[in-house]
Coordinates of C-alpha atoms in Angstrom, one line a residue:
M762 CA 11.7 3.1 -13.7
K763 CA 15.1 2.0 -12.3
R764 CA 16.0 5.9 -11.6
N765 CA 13.3 6.0 -9.2
I766 CA 13.3 3.0 -7.5
G767 CA 14.2 4.7 -4.0
M768 CA 11.0 6.8 -4.2
L769 CA 8.8 3.8 -5.2
A770 CA 10.3 1.9 -2.2
L771 CA 9.2 4.8 -0.2
I772 CA 5.9 5.1 -1.6
M773 CA 5.4 1.4 -0.7
A774 CA 6.4 2.2 2.7
F775 CA 3.7 4.9 2.8
W776 CA 1.0 2.3 1.7
F777 CA 2.2 -0.4 4.1
T778 CA 1.7 2.3 6.9
I779 CA -1.5 3.4 6.1
S780 CA -2.7 -0.3 5.9
F781 CA -0.9 -1.3 9.2
I782 CA -3.0 1.7 11.0
T783 CA -6.1 1.3 9.4
N784 CA -7.3 -2.2 9.5
I785 CA -6.5 -3.0 13.0
L786 CA -10.1 -2.1 14.1
G787 CA -11.5 -5.6 14.0
P788 CA -9.2 -7.4 16.6
L789 CA -9.5 -4.1 19.2
I790 CA -13.4 -3.9 19.2
P791 CA -13.6 -6.8 22.2
D792 CA -10.8 -4.7 24.0
I793 CA -12.7 -1.5 23.6
I794 CA -16.3 -2.8 24.5
H795 CA -14.4 -4.4 27.7
N796 CA -12.2 -1.5 28.8
F797 CA -14.6 1.2 28.2
N798 CA -17.5 -0.7 29.4
L799 CA -19.7 -0.1 26.5
S800 CA -23.5 -1.1 26.7
D801 CA -23.8 -2.2 23.2
L802 CA -22.0 -2.8 20.0
A803 CA -23.3 0.1 18.4
M804 CA -21.1 2.3 20.7
A805 CA -18.4 0.2 19.7
G806 CA -19.4 0.8 16.0
F807 CA -18.9 4.5 16.4
I808 CA -15.2 4.0 15.9
P809 CA -15.2 3.1 12.2
T810 CA -17.8 5.4 11.8
S811 CA -15.8 8.1 13.0
F812 CA -12.9 6.9 11.0
F813 CA -14.6 6.6 7.6
L814 CA -16.8 9.4 8.0
A815 CA -13.4 11.2 8.0
Y816 CA -12.8 9.7 4.8
A817 CA -15.8 10.9 3.1
I818 CA -15.3 14.7 4.2
M819 CA -11.9 15.0 3.5
S820 CA -11.4 13.2 0.2
I821 CA -12.3 16.0 -2.0
P822 CA -10.7 18.9 0.1
A823 CA -7.5 16.7 -0.1
G824 CA -7.8 17.2 -3.8
L825 CA -7.9 21.0 -3.5
L826 CA -4.9 21.3 -1.3
I827 CA -2.9 19.4 -3.5
D828 CA -3.7 21.8 -6.5
R829 CA -2.7 24.7 -4.1
F830 CA 0.2 23.7 -2.0
G831 CA 1.6 20.7 -3.9
E832 CA 2.2 17.0 -3.2
K833 CA 4.7 17.2 -0.4
P834 CA 2.9 19.4 2.1
V835 CA -0.3 17.2 1.8
L836 CA 2.1 14.0 2.3
F837 CA 3.4 15.8 5.4
G838 CA 0.0 17.1 6.6
G839 CA -1.4 13.5 5.9
F840 CA 1.2 11.8 8.3
L841 CA 0.9 14.6 10.8
M842 CA -2.7 14.5 11.3
P843 CA -2.5 10.5 12.4
F844 CA 0.7 11.3 14.2
I845 CA -1.3 13.8 16.5
G846 CA -4.3 11.5 16.5
T847 CA -2.5 8.5 18.0
I848 CA -0.3 10.3 20.6
L849 CA -3.6 11.9 21.7
F850 CA -5.2 8.7 22.5
A851 CA -1.9 7.2 23.8
C852 CA -1.7 9.7 26.1
M853 CA -5.5 10.3 27.1
H854 CA -6.7 6.9 26.8
T855 CA -10.8 7.6 27.2
Y856 CA -13.6 6.6 24.9
P857 CA -14.2 10.2 23.6
M858 CA -10.6 10.6 22.8
L859 CA -10.6 7.2 21.0
L860 CA -13.4 8.9 18.8
A861 CA -11.8 12.1 18.1
S862 CA -8.5 10.2 17.6
S863 CA -10.2 7.9 15.0
F864 CA -11.5 10.9 13.1
I865 CA -8.3 13.1 13.0
I866 CA -6.4 9.5 11.9
G867 CA -9.2 9.1 9.1
L868 CA -8.9 12.9 7.8
G869 CA -4.8 12.3 7.5
M870 CA -5.5 8.8 5.8
A871 CA -7.9 10.3 3.1
M872 CA -5.1 13.1 2.4
L873 CA -2.6 10.5 1.8
Q874 CA -4.7 8.1 -0.4
T875 CA -5.5 11.1 -2.4
V876 CA -1.9 12.1 -2.9
L877 CA -0.4 8.4 -3.6
N878 CA -2.3 7.2 -6.5
P879 CA -1.4 9.8 -9.1
L880 CA 2.0 9.9 -7.4
Q881 CA 2.8 6.5 -7.8
R882 CA 1.8 6.7 -11.2
T883 CA 4.1 9.6 -11.9
V884 CA 7.0 7.9 -10.2
G885 CA 6.8 4.3 -11.6
G886 CA 5.7 5.9 -15.2
E887 CA 2.8 5.2 -17.3
E888 CA 3.8 2.1 -19.0
N889 CA 4.3 0.3 -15.2
Y890 CA 1.0 1.5 -13.9
A891 CA -0.7 -1.9 -13.5
F892 CA 2.4 -3.3 -11.9
V893 CA 3.0 -0.4 -9.2
A894 CA -0.6 -0.4 -8.5
E895 CA -0.6 -4.4 -7.8
L896 CA 2.5 -3.8 -5.8
A897 CA 0.8 -0.8 -3.7
Q898 CA -2.0 -3.4 -3.1
F899 CA 0.5 -6.1 -2.4
M900 CA 1.8 -4.2 0.4
F901 CA -1.2 -3.0 1.7
G902 CA -2.3 -6.6 2.4
I903 CA 0.8 -7.7 3.8
A904 CA 0.8 -4.7 6.4
S905 CA -3.1 -5.6 7.1
F906 CA -1.8 -9.3 7.7
L907 CA 1.0 -8.3 10.2
S908 CA -1.1 -5.7 12.3
P909 CA -3.0 -8.1 14.1
L910 CA 0.0 -10.5 14.6
V911 CA 2.1 -7.4 16.0
Y912 CA -1.2 -6.7 18.5
T913 CA -1.1 -10.3 19.9
Y914 CA 2.7 -10.2 20.3
L915 CA 2.3 -7.0 22.6
I916 CA -0.6 -8.3 24.3
R917 CA 1.2 -11.2 25.2
E918 CA 4.2 -9.5 26.2
L919 CA 2.4 -6.7 28.3
D920 CA -0.2 -9.0 30.0
P921 CA 0.1 -7.9 33.6
A922 CA 0.0 -11.4 34.9
T923 CA 2.9 -12.5 33.2
Y924 CA 5.2 -9.4 32.2
T925 CA 8.4 -8.9 34.2
A926 CA 10.6 -6.0 33.6
G927 CA 14.0 -6.5 31.6
K928 CA 12.4 -8.5 28.8
G929 CA 13.8 -5.7 26.3
F930 CA 14.5 -2.1 25.9
F931 CA 11.4 -1.8 23.8
I932 CA 8.8 -3.6 25.5
D933 CA 9.9 -2.3 29.0
L934 CA 9.6 1.4 27.6
L935 CA 5.9 0.3 26.3
A936 CA 5.2 -1.1 29.9
D937 CA 6.2 2.3 31.3
V938 CA 4.0 4.3 29.2
T939 CA 0.7 2.0 28.8
P940 CA -2.0 1.4 31.3
R941 CA -1.4 -2.1 32.8
E942 CA -5.1 -2.8 32.6
M943 CA -5.1 -1.8 28.8
P944 CA -2.1 -3.3 27.0
W945 CA -3.8 -3.0 23.6
V946 CA -2.8 0.9 23.9
S947 CA 0.8 0.0 23.5
L948 CA -0.1 -0.4 19.7
Y949 CA -0.8 3.1 19.4
W950 CA 2.6 4.1 20.5
V951 CA 3.8 2.0 17.8
F952 CA 1.7 3.7 15.3
A953 CA 3.1 7.0 16.5
L954 CA 6.7 5.8 16.1
I955 CA 6.0 4.8 12.6
L956 CA 4.1 7.7 11.8
L957 CA 7.1 9.8 13.1
V958 CA 9.4 7.8 10.6
M959 CA 7.4 8.5 7.9
L960 CA 7.2 12.3 8.8
I961 CA 11.0 12.4 8.8
A962 CA 11.2 10.7 5.4
V963 CA 8.7 13.1 3.8
S964 CA 10.6 15.6 5.3
L965 CA 14.1 14.7 3.6
S966 CA 12.4 13.6 0.3
R967 CA 12.1 15.5 -3.0
F968 CA 8.7 14.4 -4.7
P969 CA 8.2 15.1 -8.4
K970 CA 5.4 17.2 -9.7
I971 CA 2.4 15.5 -10.1
E972 CA 0.7 16.1 -13.5
L973 CA -2.7 14.7 -12.9
K974 CA -4.5 13.0 -16.2
E975 CA -7.7 14.2 -17.3
D976 CA -9.9 11.0 -15.5
E977 CA -7.8 12.2 -12.6
K978 CA -9.1 15.7 -12.1
S979 CA -12.3 16.6 -10.6
G980 CA -14.7 18.1 -13.1
S981 CA -16.6 21.1 -13.0
K982 CA -20.2 21.8 -11.2
D983 CA -22.0 20.9 -14.3
S984 CA -20.2 17.7 -14.6
Y985 CA -21.4 16.5 -11.3
L986 CA -25.0 17.6 -12.0
A987 CA -25.0 15.9 -15.3
L988 CA -23.8 12.4 -13.3
F989 CA -26.3 13.0 -10.3
K990 CA -28.9 12.7 -13.0
Q991 CA -27.8 9.4 -14.2
K992 CA -29.4 6.2 -12.5
Y993 CA -26.2 4.3 -13.1
V994 CA -24.2 6.4 -11.1
W995 CA -26.1 5.7 -8.0
L996 CA -26.3 2.0 -8.3
F997 CA -22.5 1.9 -8.7
F998 CA -22.0 4.3 -5.8
L999 CA -24.2 1.9 -4.0
G1000 CA -22.2 -1.1 -5.3
I1001 CA -19.0 0.7 -3.6
F1002 CA -20.6 1.3 -0.4
C1003 CA -21.9 -2.4 0.0
Y1004 CA -18.4 -3.6 -0.9
V1005 CA -16.7 -1.3 1.9
S1006 CA -19.5 -2.2 4.0
T1007 CA -18.9 -6.1 3.6
E1008 CA -15.2 -5.7 4.0
Q1009 CA -15.2 -3.7 7.3
G1010 CA -18.5 -5.2 8.6
T1011 CA -16.8 -8.7 8.8
S1012 CA -13.5 -7.6 9.3
I1013 CA -14.4 -5.7 12.4
F1014 CA -17.1 -7.9 14.1
M1015 CA -15.4 -11.5 13.1
S1016 CA -13.8 -11.6 16.5
T1017 CA -16.5 -10.4 18.6
F1018 CA -18.6 -13.0 17.1
L1019 CA -15.9 -15.5 17.5
E1020 CA -15.7 -14.4 21.1
Q1021 CA -19.5 -14.8 21.4
Y1022 CA -20.7 -17.7 19.9
H1023 CA -17.6 -19.9 20.1
G1024 CA -15.3 -18.9 23.1
V1025 CA -12.5 -17.7 21.1
N1026 CA -9.9 -15.4 22.8
P1027 CA -10.2 -12.4 20.8
Q1028 CA -6.3 -11.4 21.6
T1029 CA -5.0 -14.7 20.0
D1030 CA -7.2 -16.6 17.9
G1031 CA -9.6 -14.0 17.3
A1032 CA -6.6 -11.6 16.1
Q1033 CA -5.0 -14.3 14.1
A1034 CA -8.4 -14.7 12.2
V1035 CA -8.6 -11.2 11.4
S1036 CA -4.9 -11.4 9.9
Y1037 CA -5.6 -14.3 8.0
F1038 CA -8.6 -12.5 6.4
W1039 CA -6.2 -9.8 5.1
G1040 CA -3.7 -12.0 4.3
L1041 CA -6.2 -14.0 2.2
M1042 CA -7.3 -10.9 0.6
T1043 CA -4.0 -10.3 -0.8
A1044 CA -3.4 -13.8 -1.8
G1045 CA -6.8 -13.4 -3.9
C1046 CA -5.9 -10.1 -5.5
L1047 CA -2.9 -12.0 -7.1
V1048 CA -5.2 -15.1 -7.9
G1049 CA -7.6 -12.6 -9.4
M1050 CA -5.0 -11.3 -12.0
L1051 CA -4.8 -14.7 -13.4
L1052 CA -8.5 -15.3 -13.4
L1053 CA -9.2 -12.1 -15.0
K1054 CA -7.4 -13.6 -18.0
L1055 CA -9.6 -16.4 -18.3
I1056 CA -12.7 -15.1 -17.0
D1057 CA -15.1 -12.0 -18.1
S1058 CA -15.1 -9.6 -15.2
K1059 CA -19.0 -9.7 -14.7
R1060 CA -19.0 -13.5 -14.7
L1061 CA -16.1 -13.4 -11.9
L1062 CA -18.4 -10.6 -9.7
Q1063 CA -21.2 -13.3 -9.9
I1064 CA -18.9 -16.2 -8.6
S1065 CA -17.2 -14.4 -5.9
G1066 CA -20.6 -12.9 -4.7
V1067 CA -22.0 -16.5 -4.5
L1068 CA -19.1 -18.0 -3.0
T1069 CA -18.9 -14.9 -0.4
I1070 CA -22.6 -15.7 0.6
V1071 CA -21.9 -19.3 1.0
L1072 CA -18.8 -18.9 3.1
L1073 CA -20.9 -16.2 5.5
L1074 CA -23.5 -18.5 6.0
S1075 CA -20.9 -21.3 6.9
A1076 CA -19.2 -18.8 9.4
L1077 CA -22.4 -17.5 11.0
F1078 CA -24.0 -21.1 11.6
G1079 CA -21.0 -23.6 11.3
S1080 CA -19.2 -24.8 14.2
K1081 CA -16.1 -23.3 15.7
G1082 CA -14.0 -24.8 13.4
I1083 CA -16.0 -24.0 10.4
A1084 CA -16.3 -20.5 11.7
L1085 CA -12.2 -20.3 12.0
I1086 CA -11.9 -21.0 8.5
A1087 CA -14.9 -19.7 6.8
F1088 CA -14.5 -16.0 8.1
P1089 CA -10.8 -15.3 6.9
A1090 CA -11.9 -17.0 3.5
V1091 CA -14.5 -14.3 3.1
G1092 CA -11.3 -11.8 2.5
F1093 CA -10.3 -14.3 -0.5
S1094 CA -13.8 -14.3 -1.9
I1095 CA -14.3 -10.6 -1.9
S1096 CA -10.7 -9.8 -2.8
M1097 CA -11.5 -9.0 -6.4
M1098 CA -15.2 -7.0 -6.0
Y1099 CA -13.9 -3.6 -5.5
S1100 CA -11.6 -3.1 -8.6
I1101 CA -14.2 -5.0 -10.6
V1102 CA -17.1 -2.7 -9.8
F1103 CA -15.0 0.3 -9.8
S1104 CA -13.8 -0.4 -13.1
L1105 CA -17.4 -1.6 -14.7
A1106 CA -18.6 1.7 -13.2
L1107 CA -16.4 3.9 -15.0
N1108 CA -16.4 1.7 -18.0
S1109 CA -19.9 2.7 -18.0
A1110 CA -19.6 6.4 -18.5
S1111 CA -18.4 7.8 -21.7
Q1112 CA -17.3 11.3 -20.2
H1113 CA -16.6 12.8 -16.9
H1114 CA -14.5 10.0 -15.5
G1115 CA -12.6 12.2 -12.9
S1116 CA -15.7 13.4 -11.4
F1117 CA -17.5 9.9 -11.5
A1118 CA -14.3 8.7 -9.8
G1119 CA -14.7 11.0 -7.0
I1120 CA -18.1 10.1 -6.4
L1121 CA -17.2 6.5 -6.3
C1122 CA -14.4 7.0 -4.1
S1123 CA -16.9 8.8 -1.6
A1124 CA -18.8 5.8 -1.1
I1125 CA -16.2 4.5 1.1
V1126 CA -18.3 6.1 3.6
G1127 CA -19.7 2.6 3.7
G1128 CA -17.0 1.7 6.2
A1129 CA -19.2 3.8 8.6
G1130 CA -22.5 3.0 7.4
G1131 CA -22.0 -0.8 7.3
P1132 CA -20.3 -1.5 10.8
M1133 CA -23.0 0.9 11.9
I1134 CA -26.0 -0.9 10.3
V1135 CA -24.6 -4.3 11.7
S1136 CA -24.3 -3.2 15.1
T1137 CA -27.6 -1.4 15.7
I1138 CA -29.4 -4.5 14.3
A1139 CA -27.2 -6.7 16.5
D1140 CA -27.9 -4.6 19.4
A1141 CA -31.6 -5.1 18.7
T1142 CA -31.4 -8.8 18.2
S1143 CA -28.4 -10.4 18.2
L1144 CA -25.1 -10.3 16.5
R1145 CA -25.5 -13.1 14.4
T1146 CA -28.5 -11.7 12.8
G1147 CA -26.8 -8.1 12.8
M1148 CA -23.8 -9.7 10.4
L1149 CA -26.6 -11.5 8.6
F1150 CA -27.3 -8.2 6.9
I1151 CA -24.0 -8.5 5.3
L1152 CA -25.4 -10.7 3.0
V1153 CA -27.8 -8.1 1.7
F1154 CA -24.8 -6.0 0.7
V1155 CA -23.0 -9.1 -1.0
G1156 CA -26.1 -9.7 -3.0
Y1157 CA -26.4 -6.3 -4.4
I1158 CA -22.8 -6.7 -5.3
T1159 CA -23.6 -10.2 -6.8
F1160 CA -26.4 -8.2 -9.0
I1161 CA -24.4 -5.9 -10.5
G1162 CA -22.6 -8.8 -12.1
F1163 CA -25.9 -9.5 -14.1
W1164 CA -26.9 -5.9 -15.1
A1165 CA -23.6 -4.0 -15.4
R1166 CA -23.3 -2.8 -19.3
P1167 CA -19.9 -1.4 -19.8
L1168 CA -20.1 1.0 -22.9
I1169 CA -16.2 1.2 -24.1
N1170 CA -16.3 0.3 -27.7
N1171 CA -19.8 -1.2 -27.4
K1172 CA -18.6 -4.4 -25.6
T1173 CA -17.5 -5.7 -22.3
V1174 CA -13.8 -5.6 -21.7
K1175 CA -11.6 -7.2 -19.1
L1176 CA -10.5 -5.9 -16.0
K1177 CA -6.8 -6.0 -17.4
E1178 CA -7.5 -3.7 -20.3
L1179 CA -8.8 -1.0 -17.9
F1180 CA -5.5 -1.2 -16.1
K1181 CA -3.9 0.2 -19.2
K1182 CA -6.5 2.9 -19.1
A1183 CA -5.8 4.2 -15.8

């Protein structure tokens, strides 16, 4: 592992970049609604929908591209597509272009995540897989925490009411290429700069050949058909769908909710709440590693579900002070759900794990479906009622903790044991 420390650092930079760009939608929604004069929340909901729909479309083709062209071309293409997407919107800031940009960025991110998971296992070594995976998750969370803070900083520095030239070369440069009435667009130039650095890094680096394990390979057509006939496959698919719907539905609309119901400035305190949401999710992952040594994963899923329901109800019906605490705290309470549900799912199948993992990964389309469901209900009723539907998603995830029956060695195994098998 010492020989590959530089390559591992580069992979962590890749994960940081992915998260920094991916999880900024929440703070941007109020700006998008205001600047493009959107008539309803569903129009704003199309932004995450276009992004996560691209994930669902590109995940399987990305694996085929790796088989045919290798890791480096797919990595380069994975960064090139979001680079093109960010440049397009930074230059042509219209609502249709924002939709197109989100879709293009999503295609690239799907390519990157498909290649990075097996690449980090190859670089870090099988024996260090759990540590490297957790380190990647930590970097992912740190970037999600920082991006809303960078957004707030840029909004403050480029505010047309207070901006004066001479504040610094970088800020002055952003001011020259950013519409004065849309200072948040400057964030896309920052994305483009970071992506350009990643493209250069990929071009100059040599990556080891990835040897996919059996449970990382897509199976045959027959394996998929066999899995589709199993009820538990659809039940766990729905579980992953509900998790991503919960995560994105909460993070994307919390800033808008705080603005509508409590008068919170979405560019400062609202963005900070989203930042804390992702920061607490990162902290929750670290705490979860300790809890899984003490508590069975199914029981921990049940506890997490009940706590999330309580926090969501408090955020939606509590005072401003309670909402500013409860919304970010949801990030902590849901932090272990994805990995537990995913592991329980794979642990419930005796074969075709690679195909099953592909089916489960496609459930990330919940990032498109969840916000669209919430925004559609919100437009017909209210945002509070729309976000109440997130409780349905959480309720189903909690229910999994009661009926899941892992089959490895005919007993329930803890998540930490599954990391050794990954």
